[in-house]
């Protein structure tokens, strides 16, 4: 009797697997994705839409006023710290109070605000109106001696900013001055601030998603004279640039990302992961096992590290009140995401470690915090999570990315995907790179590795294109 039941169970399992596989094949290969929503006539400014918009592009300088700086110092000096547990010396409960005290002490005594302001202004900044709101962007052109320059839009995420790309920009715009080769691709770099982040005006109406940000950035590139362009992004930037590749494949000549959140064909993905839990070599290459397994450990880590995401995706305005009122609280909320500082020594907190080639310094982190503090935009920036949860562009999730793509895997990224899963979404994956080091904030942590991978990607695209022409 028991042997008959076992046979029945096996047959049921096989039938269930067959149904799942059949449904996945149907959805993946025989079901057309739904049409994309029309986002071309959006308006995010105050009041009713104005069809005749100002299309001028104006130079902009960052300035931290005396009043803002004095207010900052007063608030830092009045910081009220929490007591830490006696038997906890790690970040298990969040950023330790002692770490916050060190950061605030450095901020008050050693951080050079004037030098930071000068550093931020070393590249050209501009403002322009798009869809009713003011968009800020950094625009760096290479020397005129460089020929065949490629336009490249680089998009940041949260809690980063355009400043993330400052160490990578010179490597991309002037490779010969930074150890590059004569045949290295050269870029004209545009780094916009996401609306609601830093110096870009926040939308005044609900519903502004990553897809809408992509539309704004596409209009920005067109305004700058670029009908075709390349894209690079991490964190939210990878989501925004991916939407641009889906909505405007005829314009996007290449998409390079260093973060990816999901793939189409959910059943196929889950089935593959499930099979791999028992027979990992059947599902993925051996070198990719660590990126997926053990599944329970990966899920546990995500639950522990993404609590902020739930709060920001549900009640961002409540959280924004506190973050906009306390600079120490704002720094704690941001720096807790830059978890690299858990391994810092006292020398790091004193600004005595060279991070020009790898990693990030306390000065760089505080400059990023200053961008949010002085513009009072942390509340509007975290609102981006709620907008993308409620108003996310569902039809877009079913569309594959058909433009030439590259995915750079930095080992300390909190979530990475094997090449096999990336190919489910990116049907023209030209390059997949396992990096030797680095994490979530790749452009700031490992600018040279990122720049080299981006140049390698462009070379691969152009070689692929040349081969097609020869055929």
Tab-separated table of C-alpha atoms in Angstrom:
chain	number	residue	atom	x	y	z
A	1	UNK	CA	0.000	0.000	0.000
A	2	UNK	CA	2.784	2.421	0.976
A	3	UNK	CA	4.690	1.683	-2.247
A	4	UNK	CA	1.579	2.552	-4.272
A	5	UNK	CA	1.232	5.861	-2.423
A	6	UNK	CA	4.885	6.653	-3.128
A	7	UNK	CA	4.352	6.007	-6.816
A	8	UNK	CA	1.255	8.230	-6.837
A	9	UNK	CA	3.203	11.013	-5.075
A	10	UNK	CA	6.032	10.785	-7.581
A	11	UNK	CA	3.581	10.924	-10.474
A	12	UNK	CA	1.870	13.975	-8.928
A	13	UNK	CA	5.210	15.740	-8.457
A	14	UNK	CA	6.214	14.993	-12.052
A	15	UNK	CA	2.849	16.259	-13.292
A	16	UNK	CA	3.201	19.436	-11.214
A	17	UNK	CA	6.702	20.052	-12.575
A	18	UNK	CA	5.445	19.396	-16.129
A	19	UNK	CA	2.601	21.898	-15.678
A	20	UNK	CA	4.976	24.505	-14.269
A	21	UNK	CA	7.437	24.006	-17.106
A	22	UNK	CA	4.646	24.162	-19.678
A	23	UNK	CA	3.232	27.348	-18.180
A	24	UNK	CA	6.699	28.934	-18.084
A	25	UNK	CA	7.349	28.024	-21.735
A	26	UNK	CA	3.947	29.460	-22.715
A	27	UNK	CA	4.557	32.719	-20.830
A	28	UNK	CA	8.158	33.035	-21.989
A	29	UNK	CA	7.845	32.155	-25.650
A	30	UNK	CA	4.183	32.207	-26.749
A	31	UNK	CA	2.634	35.114	-24.826
A	32	UNK	CA	3.182	38.660	-26.030
A	33	UNK	CA	3.971	41.150	-23.237
A	34	UNK	CA	1.297	43.785	-22.547
A	35	UNK	CA	1.754	47.189	-24.219
A	36	UNK	CA	3.801	49.785	-22.372
A	37	UNK	CA	2.003	52.704	-20.780
A	38	UNK	CA	2.178	56.065	-22.521
A	39	UNK	CA	4.365	58.285	-20.333
A	40	UNK	CA	5.104	60.986	-22.895
A	41	UNK	CA	2.650	63.612	-21.592
A	42	UNK	CA	3.419	63.542	-17.880
A	43	UNK	CA	3.493	66.732	-15.813
A	44	UNK	CA	5.095	66.911	-12.361
A	45	UNK	CA	5.140	70.670	-11.771
A	46	UNK	CA	2.783	72.680	-9.602
A	47	UNK	CA	-0.712	73.408	-10.867
A	48	UNK	CA	-2.041	72.536	-14.296
A	49	UNK	CA	0.215	71.390	-17.156
A	50	UNK	CA	1.874	74.043	-19.283
A	51	UNK	CA	2.467	72.949	-22.847
A	52	UNK	CA	4.918	75.720	-23.690
A	53	UNK	CA	7.862	74.978	-21.433
A	54	UNK	CA	11.148	76.740	-20.929
A	55	UNK	CA	13.794	74.558	-22.626
A	56	UNK	CA	16.819	76.643	-21.640
A	57	UNK	CA	19.814	75.062	-19.903
A	58	UNK	CA	21.410	77.282	-17.259
A	59	UNK	CA	24.809	76.947	-15.524
A	60	UNK	CA	24.617	76.217	-11.795
A	61	UNK	CA	27.044	76.467	-8.875
A	62	UNK	CA	26.691	74.632	-5.585
A	63	UNK	CA	26.947	76.900	-2.565
A	64	UNK	CA	26.625	76.012	1.110
A	65	UNK	CA	25.464	79.296	2.654
A	66	UNK	CA	26.733	80.570	6.007
A	67	UNK	CA	23.250	80.378	7.510
A	68	UNK	CA	22.868	76.728	6.505
A	69	UNK	CA	26.343	75.838	7.801
A	70	UNK	CA	25.845	77.656	11.107
A	71	UNK	CA	22.496	75.955	11.596
A	72	UNK	CA	24.142	72.607	10.823
A	73	UNK	CA	26.827	73.108	13.466
A	74	UNK	CA	24.268	74.159	16.060
A	75	UNK	CA	22.191	71.052	15.434
A	76	UNK	CA	25.256	68.771	15.509
A	77	UNK	CA	26.345	70.241	18.839
A	78	UNK	CA	22.890	69.540	20.265
A	79	UNK	CA	22.818	65.894	19.136
A	80	UNK	CA	21.270	63.522	21.668
A	81	UNK	CA	22.880	60.085	21.444
A	82	UNK	CA	21.373	56.746	22.380
A	83	UNK	CA	22.956	54.264	24.789
A	84	UNK	CA	24.279	51.063	23.245
A	85	UNK	CA	23.947	47.604	24.760
A	86	UNK	CA	26.878	46.481	26.932
A	87	UNK	CA	27.246	43.108	25.243
A	88	UNK	CA	26.902	44.279	21.597
A	89	UNK	CA	29.966	45.610	19.807
A	90	UNK	CA	28.799	45.112	16.220
A	91	UNK	CA	26.207	46.653	13.879
A	92	UNK	CA	23.659	43.970	14.709
A	93	UNK	CA	21.243	46.607	16.059
A	94	UNK	CA	22.169	49.252	13.469
A	95	UNK	CA	24.886	51.870	13.477
A	96	UNK	CA	26.515	52.002	16.947
A	97	UNK	CA	26.197	55.256	18.862
A	98	UNK	CA	29.993	55.410	19.220
A	99	UNK	CA	30.355	55.409	15.430
A	100	UNK	CA	27.875	58.266	15.132
A	101	UNK	CA	29.798	60.233	17.771
A	102	UNK	CA	33.029	59.792	15.791
A	103	UNK	CA	31.356	60.944	12.588
A	104	UNK	CA	29.798	64.001	14.252
A	105	UNK	CA	33.115	64.887	15.908
A	106	UNK	CA	34.904	64.747	12.551
A	107	UNK	CA	32.086	66.687	10.893
A	108	UNK	CA	32.412	69.484	13.439
A	109	UNK	CA	36.177	69.601	13.829
A	110	UNK	CA	37.871	68.369	10.655
A	111	UNK	CA	35.463	68.215	7.726
A	112	UNK	CA	36.286	71.133	5.418
A	113	UNK	CA	32.972	72.394	4.029
A	114	UNK	CA	34.617	74.982	1.760
A	115	UNK	CA	36.912	72.333	0.273
A	116	UNK	CA	33.912	70.050	-0.265
A	117	UNK	CA	32.047	72.839	-2.032
A	118	UNK	CA	35.055	73.510	-4.275
A	119	UNK	CA	35.361	69.811	-5.035
A	120	UNK	CA	31.691	69.524	-5.966
A	121	UNK	CA	32.046	72.465	-8.353
A	122	UNK	CA	35.100	71.097	-10.157
A	123	UNK	CA	32.753	69.768	-12.843
A	124	UNK	CA	30.152	71.806	-14.695
A	125	UNK	CA	26.619	71.770	-13.264
A	126	UNK	CA	23.427	72.797	-15.038
A	127	UNK	CA	19.693	73.182	-14.428
A	128	UNK	CA	16.836	72.779	-16.897
A	129	UNK	CA	13.050	72.394	-16.736
A	130	UNK	CA	11.526	69.103	-17.883
A	131	UNK	CA	7.866	68.104	-17.390
A	132	UNK	CA	7.350	71.020	-15.024
A	133	UNK	CA	10.233	70.428	-12.601
A	134	UNK	CA	13.843	71.623	-12.450
A	135	UNK	CA	16.397	68.941	-13.270
A	136	UNK	CA	19.987	69.192	-12.091
A	137	UNK	CA	22.832	67.454	-13.883
A	138	UNK	CA	26.609	67.311	-14.106
A	139	UNK	CA	27.952	67.547	-17.657
A	140	UNK	CA	31.582	66.756	-18.457
A	141	UNK	CA	32.936	66.826	-21.997
A	142	UNK	CA	36.335	65.400	-22.993
A	143	UNK	CA	39.123	67.444	-24.554
A	144	UNK	CA	38.619	68.404	-28.190
A	145	UNK	CA	41.623	66.270	-29.139
A	146	UNK	CA	39.520	63.158	-28.529
A	147	UNK	CA	37.505	61.969	-31.510
A	148	UNK	CA	34.501	59.637	-31.731
A	149	UNK	CA	33.153	60.628	-28.324
A	150	UNK	CA	30.203	58.602	-26.986
A	151	UNK	CA	27.453	60.259	-24.906
A	152	UNK	CA	26.974	58.405	-21.607
A	153	UNK	CA	24.263	59.010	-19.014
A	154	UNK	CA	25.129	57.681	-15.547
A	155	UNK	CA	22.308	57.351	-13.033
A	156	UNK	CA	22.754	57.085	-9.264
A	157	UNK	CA	20.476	55.508	-6.657
A	158	UNK	CA	19.660	55.888	-2.956
A	159	UNK	CA	21.237	56.956	-0.638
A	160	UNK	CA	23.816	58.012	-3.187
A	161	UNK	CA	23.918	60.995	-5.509
A	162	UNK	CA	25.620	62.323	-8.638
A	163	UNK	CA	28.723	62.629	-6.437
A	164	UNK	CA	29.152	58.833	-6.569
A	165	UNK	CA	30.610	59.207	-10.070
A	166	UNK	CA	33.205	61.879	-9.330
A	167	UNK	CA	36.175	59.487	-9.239
A	168	UNK	CA	35.018	57.611	-12.344
A	169	UNK	CA	34.338	60.677	-14.514
A	170	UNK	CA	37.988	61.575	-15.306
A	171	UNK	CA	38.733	57.936	-16.179
A	172	UNK	CA	35.911	57.994	-18.726
A	173	UNK	CA	36.412	61.475	-20.177
A	174	UNK	CA	40.226	61.526	-20.277
A	175	UNK	CA	41.576	57.944	-20.318
A	176	UNK	CA	45.037	58.863	-21.656
A	177	UNK	CA	45.690	61.061	-18.618
A	178	UNK	CA	44.846	58.164	-16.299
A	179	UNK	CA	46.832	55.261	-17.690
A	180	UNK	CA	44.430	54.415	-20.502
A	181	UNK	CA	45.179	53.230	-24.017
A	182	UNK	CA	44.915	55.101	-27.289
A	183	UNK	CA	42.022	52.901	-28.440
A	184	UNK	CA	40.018	53.266	-25.216
A	185	UNK	CA	36.473	54.574	-25.753
A	186	UNK	CA	35.997	58.178	-24.615
A	187	UNK	CA	32.767	59.512	-23.147
A	188	UNK	CA	30.866	62.735	-22.726
A	189	UNK	CA	29.372	62.114	-19.273
A	190	UNK	CA	25.974	63.347	-18.078
A	191	UNK	CA	25.043	62.617	-14.436
A	192	UNK	CA	21.532	63.843	-13.582
A	193	UNK	CA	20.068	63.944	-10.086
A	194	UNK	CA	16.883	61.906	-9.842
A	195	UNK	CA	13.919	64.263	-9.297
A	196	UNK	CA	13.505	64.707	-5.545
A	197	UNK	CA	17.176	63.937	-4.905
A	198	UNK	CA	19.711	66.681	-4.163
A	199	UNK	CA	19.459	69.640	-6.512
A	200	UNK	CA	16.680	68.229	-8.723
A	201	UNK	CA	13.217	69.499	-7.844
A	202	UNK	CA	10.824	66.930	-6.406
A	203	UNK	CA	7.629	66.011	-8.294
A	204	UNK	CA	4.594	67.823	-6.926
A	205	UNK	CA	2.176	65.036	-7.809
A	206	UNK	CA	2.090	61.359	-6.863
A	207	UNK	CA	3.018	58.526	-9.177
A	208	UNK	CA	6.567	59.428	-10.212
A	209	UNK	CA	8.209	56.026	-10.875
A	210	UNK	CA	11.538	54.856	-12.238
A	211	UNK	CA	9.922	54.671	-15.681
A	212	UNK	CA	8.945	58.346	-15.424
A	213	UNK	CA	12.471	59.236	-14.315
A	214	UNK	CA	13.700	57.419	-17.409
A	215	UNK	CA	11.417	59.525	-19.584
A	216	UNK	CA	12.764	62.713	-18.005
A	217	UNK	CA	16.355	61.585	-18.566
A	218	UNK	CA	15.642	60.675	-22.186
A	219	UNK	CA	14.234	64.154	-22.751
A	220	UNK	CA	17.347	65.581	-21.091
A	221	UNK	CA	19.602	63.704	-23.505
A	222	UNK	CA	17.545	64.897	-26.464
A	223	UNK	CA	17.757	68.478	-25.180
A	224	UNK	CA	21.545	68.138	-25.061
A	225	UNK	CA	21.541	67.035	-28.694
A	226	UNK	CA	21.888	63.256	-28.245
A	227	UNK	CA	19.434	61.129	-30.212
A	228	UNK	CA	21.477	58.019	-29.360
A	229	UNK	CA	23.427	57.330	-26.167
A	230	UNK	CA	24.873	54.804	-23.724
A	231	UNK	CA	23.645	54.189	-20.170
A	232	UNK	CA	25.171	53.133	-16.859
A	233	UNK	CA	23.474	52.664	-13.527
A	234	UNK	CA	23.519	51.048	-10.102
A	235	UNK	CA	20.827	50.719	-7.425
A	236	UNK	CA	17.786	52.791	-8.572
A	237	UNK	CA	19.982	53.978	-11.426
A	238	UNK	CA	20.019	50.463	-12.854
A	239	UNK	CA	16.219	50.332	-12.716
A	240	UNK	CA	15.859	53.762	-14.334
A	241	UNK	CA	18.328	53.034	-17.134
A	242	UNK	CA	16.721	49.644	-17.759
A	243	UNK	CA	13.350	51.342	-18.270
A	244	UNK	CA	15.012	53.672	-20.756
A	245	UNK	CA	16.361	50.673	-22.674
A	246	UNK	CA	12.892	49.102	-22.762
A	247	UNK	CA	11.034	52.271	-23.754
A	248	UNK	CA	13.657	53.597	-26.181
A	249	UNK	CA	15.657	50.676	-27.652
A	250	UNK	CA	16.179	52.648	-30.844
A	251	UNK	CA	18.090	55.301	-28.874
A	252	UNK	CA	20.036	53.220	-26.354
A	253	UNK	CA	23.213	51.894	-27.934
A	254	UNK	CA	24.330	50.051	-24.814
A	255	UNK	CA	23.210	49.485	-21.205
A	256	UNK	CA	25.757	48.787	-18.449
A	257	UNK	CA	24.484	48.021	-14.942
A	258	UNK	CA	26.099	46.894	-11.705
A	259	UNK	CA	22.887	45.988	-9.887
A	260	UNK	CA	19.801	44.028	-10.883
A	261	UNK	CA	16.646	43.400	-8.887
A	262	UNK	CA	14.709	40.784	-10.824
A	263	UNK	CA	14.025	38.989	-14.091
A	264	UNK	CA	10.983	38.145	-16.157
A	265	UNK	CA	9.613	34.609	-16.198
A	266	UNK	CA	9.138	34.253	-12.447
A	267	UNK	CA	7.983	30.633	-12.589
A	268	UNK	CA	10.991	29.634	-14.691
A	269	UNK	CA	13.293	31.421	-12.294
A	270	UNK	CA	11.748	29.831	-9.196
A	271	UNK	CA	11.723	26.405	-10.819
A	272	UNK	CA	15.374	26.715	-11.741
A	273	UNK	CA	16.307	27.815	-8.226
A	274	UNK	CA	14.263	24.950	-6.732
A	275	UNK	CA	15.920	22.347	-8.936
A	276	UNK	CA	19.301	23.878	-8.152
A	277	UNK	CA	18.672	23.462	-4.417
A	278	UNK	CA	18.861	19.696	-4.955
A	279	UNK	CA	21.017	19.501	-8.075
A	280	UNK	CA	22.916	22.844	-8.222
A	281	UNK	CA	25.116	21.850	-11.155
A	282	UNK	CA	22.038	21.242	-13.301
A	283	UNK	CA	20.726	24.752	-12.742
A	284	UNK	CA	23.827	26.951	-12.634
A	285	UNK	CA	27.534	26.957	-13.296
A	286	UNK	CA	29.546	25.907	-10.260
A	287	UNK	CA	31.185	29.328	-9.968
A	288	UNK	CA	27.712	30.902	-9.609
A	289	UNK	CA	26.412	28.764	-6.746
A	290	UNK	CA	27.393	31.316	-4.080
A	291	UNK	CA	25.197	33.935	-5.751
A	292	UNK	CA	22.014	31.947	-5.071
A	293	UNK	CA	22.659	29.350	-2.379
A	294	UNK	CA	21.970	28.634	0.398
A	295	UNK	CA	18.607	30.211	-0.448
A	296	UNK	CA	17.455	30.413	3.177
A	297	UNK	CA	20.602	32.302	4.181
A	298	UNK	CA	20.180	34.714	1.279
A	299	UNK	CA	16.541	35.403	2.208
A	300	UNK	CA	17.459	35.824	5.869
A	301	UNK	CA	20.129	38.370	4.931
A	302	UNK	CA	17.685	40.322	2.739
A	303	UNK	CA	15.100	40.432	5.532
A	304	UNK	CA	17.693	41.695	7.994
A	305	UNK	CA	19.090	44.368	5.681
A	306	UNK	CA	15.985	45.739	3.955
A	307	UNK	CA	13.872	46.957	6.863
A	308	UNK	CA	14.551	50.534	5.757
A	309	UNK	CA	12.980	49.700	2.411
A	310	UNK	CA	9.660	48.703	3.968
A	311	UNK	CA	9.440	51.935	5.967
A	312	UNK	CA	10.387	54.077	2.972
A	313	UNK	CA	7.939	52.225	0.739
A	314	UNK	CA	5.017	52.646	3.152
A	315	UNK	CA	5.335	55.812	5.285
A	316	UNK	CA	8.199	57.867	3.805
A	317	UNK	CA	6.859	61.242	4.875
A	318	UNK	CA	6.789	60.203	8.540
A	319	UNK	CA	10.419	59.137	8.396
A	320	UNK	CA	11.303	62.233	6.391
A	321	UNK	CA	10.338	64.560	9.255
A	322	UNK	CA	13.061	63.186	11.526
A	323	UNK	CA	15.709	62.866	8.804
A	324	UNK	CA	15.132	66.444	7.683
A	325	UNK	CA	15.455	67.779	11.238
A	326	UNK	CA	18.546	66.004	12.588
A	327	UNK	CA	21.848	65.986	10.664
A	328	UNK	CA	23.235	63.274	12.962
A	329	UNK	CA	20.117	61.177	12.360
A	330	UNK	CA	20.402	61.739	8.617
A	331	UNK	CA	24.070	60.719	8.634
A	332	UNK	CA	23.275	57.597	10.678
A	333	UNK	CA	20.488	56.587	8.283
A	334	UNK	CA	22.730	57.043	5.237
A	335	UNK	CA	26.004	55.674	6.614
A	336	UNK	CA	24.315	52.520	7.876
A	337	UNK	CA	23.797	51.659	4.203
A	338	UNK	CA	27.476	52.233	3.426
A	339	UNK	CA	28.268	49.187	5.509
A	340	UNK	CA	31.925	49.224	4.483
A	341	UNK	CA	32.599	51.483	7.434
A	342	UNK	CA	31.909	48.579	9.795
A	343	UNK	CA	35.489	47.532	8.989
A	344	UNK	CA	36.949	50.997	9.473
A	345	UNK	CA	39.843	51.684	11.798
A	346	UNK	CA	40.266	54.887	13.849
A	347	UNK	CA	42.435	56.166	10.986
A	348	UNK	CA	39.409	56.004	8.668
A	349	UNK	CA	37.301	58.056	11.054
A	350	UNK	CA	40.123	60.587	11.301
A	351	UNK	CA	40.358	60.934	7.512
A	352	UNK	CA	43.889	59.522	7.393
A	353	UNK	CA	43.388	56.717	4.833
A	354	UNK	CA	43.936	57.156	1.076
A	355	UNK	CA	40.783	56.034	-0.753
A	356	UNK	CA	41.473	57.680	-4.108
A	357	UNK	CA	41.844	54.321	-5.867
A	358	UNK	CA	39.569	52.031	-3.840
A	359	UNK	CA	36.921	52.445	-1.149
A	360	UNK	CA	35.478	55.688	0.175
A	361	UNK	CA	36.581	58.156	2.817
A	362	UNK	CA	34.690	59.836	5.632
A	363	UNK	CA	34.997	63.116	3.709
A	364	UNK	CA	33.338	61.568	0.656
A	365	UNK	CA	30.535	60.110	2.748
A	366	UNK	CA	29.907	63.394	4.529
A	367	UNK	CA	29.861	65.278	1.230
A	368	UNK	CA	27.134	62.904	0.058
A	369	UNK	CA	25.251	63.566	3.320
A	370	UNK	CA	25.710	67.320	2.819
A	371	UNK	CA	23.987	67.131	-0.566
A	372	UNK	CA	20.860	65.745	1.096
A	373	UNK	CA	21.066	67.972	4.188
A	374	UNK	CA	21.552	71.320	2.465
A	375	UNK	CA	18.832	70.632	-0.133
A	376	UNK	CA	16.418	69.144	2.436
A	377	UNK	CA	15.588	66.319	0.042
A	378	UNK	CA	15.911	63.115	2.038
A	379	UNK	CA	12.140	63.099	2.587
A	380	UNK	CA	11.382	63.452	-1.122
A	381	UNK	CA	14.140	61.008	-2.093
A	382	UNK	CA	12.829	58.156	0.060
A	383	UNK	CA	9.332	58.835	-1.306
A	384	UNK	CA	10.664	57.305	-4.546
A	385	UNK	CA	10.350	53.883	-2.870
A	386	UNK	CA	6.617	54.285	-2.241
A	387	UNK	CA	5.943	55.590	-5.733
A	388	UNK	CA	7.660	52.576	-7.261
A	389	UNK	CA	5.793	50.169	-4.988
A	390	UNK	CA	2.281	51.529	-5.614
A	391	UNK	CA	2.595	52.920	-9.126
A	392	UNK	CA	5.271	50.578	-10.493
A	393	UNK	CA	5.171	50.075	-14.225
A	394	UNK	CA	3.791	46.507	-14.246
A	395	UNK	CA	3.659	46.036	-18.066
A	396	UNK	CA	7.346	46.922	-18.255
A	397	UNK	CA	8.255	43.973	-16.010
A	398	UNK	CA	7.166	41.566	-18.756
A	399	UNK	CA	9.327	43.163	-21.431
A	400	UNK	CA	12.822	41.867	-22.128
A	401	UNK	CA	15.798	44.155	-22.617
A	402	UNK	CA	16.897	43.797	-26.232
A	403	UNK	CA	19.666	46.414	-26.441
A	404	UNK	CA	23.312	45.333	-25.976
A	405	UNK	CA	23.783	44.943	-22.222
A	406	UNK	CA	26.490	44.330	-19.634
A	407	UNK	CA	26.232	43.281	-15.992
A	408	UNK	CA	29.144	43.846	-13.622
A	409	UNK	CA	28.994	41.660	-10.492
A	410	UNK	CA	30.739	43.180	-7.487
A	411	UNK	CA	31.168	40.449	-4.824
A	412	UNK	CA	30.076	42.545	-1.819
A	413	UNK	CA	26.825	43.604	-3.499
A	414	UNK	CA	23.937	42.549	-1.260
A	415	UNK	CA	22.194	40.731	-4.121
A	416	UNK	CA	23.763	39.382	-7.309
A	417	UNK	CA	22.377	37.186	-10.061
A	418	UNK	CA	24.027	34.379	-12.062
A	419	UNK	CA	24.500	34.915	-15.767
A	420	UNK	CA	21.792	32.370	-16.627
A	421	UNK	CA	19.150	34.426	-14.791
A	422	UNK	CA	20.400	37.729	-16.193
A	423	UNK	CA	19.958	36.348	-19.704
A	424	UNK	CA	16.270	35.736	-18.995
A	425	UNK	CA	15.810	39.521	-18.944
A	426	UNK	CA	18.684	40.766	-21.097
A	427	UNK	CA	18.370	38.954	-24.404
A	428	UNK	CA	21.456	40.620	-25.852
A	429	UNK	CA	23.861	40.242	-22.940
A	430	UNK	CA	27.245	41.097	-24.435
A	431	UNK	CA	29.282	41.056	-21.236
A	432	UNK	CA	29.012	39.524	-17.748
A	433	UNK	CA	31.907	40.281	-15.410
A	434	UNK	CA	32.741	38.840	-11.996
A	435	UNK	CA	34.685	41.603	-10.283
A	436	UNK	CA	37.531	40.805	-7.859
A	437	UNK	CA	36.318	43.268	-5.215
A	438	UNK	CA	33.839	46.028	-4.486
A	439	UNK	CA	30.225	46.340	-3.444
A	440	UNK	CA	26.968	48.217	-3.915
A	441	UNK	CA	28.417	51.697	-4.481
A	442	UNK	CA	30.701	50.519	-7.267
A	443	UNK	CA	31.475	53.879	-8.901
A	444	UNK	CA	32.615	55.326	-5.578
A	445	UNK	CA	34.290	52.173	-4.236
A	446	UNK	CA	36.009	50.854	-7.372
A	447	UNK	CA	35.934	53.596	-10.035
A	448	UNK	CA	38.803	52.108	-12.029
A	449	UNK	CA	37.243	48.634	-12.207
A	450	UNK	CA	33.911	50.108	-13.254
A	451	UNK	CA	35.469	52.362	-15.900
A	452	UNK	CA	37.545	49.507	-17.335
A	453	UNK	CA	34.504	47.234	-17.518
A	454	UNK	CA	32.471	49.954	-19.222
A	455	UNK	CA	35.200	50.548	-21.798
A	456	UNK	CA	35.505	46.793	-22.389
A	457	UNK	CA	31.753	46.627	-22.959
A	458	UNK	CA	31.814	49.410	-25.569
A	459	UNK	CA	34.690	47.714	-27.386
A	460	UNK	CA	32.727	44.445	-27.433
A	461	UNK	CA	29.621	46.183	-28.808
A	462	UNK	CA	31.560	47.927	-31.552
A	463	UNK	CA	33.422	44.737	-32.465
A	464	UNK	CA	30.085	42.908	-32.646
A	465	UNK	CA	28.641	45.652	-34.846
A	466	UNK	CA	31.674	45.614	-37.135
A	467	UNK	CA	31.427	41.853	-37.582
A	468	UNK	CA	27.742	42.167	-38.572
A	469	UNK	CA	28.640	44.816	-41.154
A	470	UNK	CA	31.286	42.550	-42.652
A	471	UNK	CA	28.729	39.785	-43.017
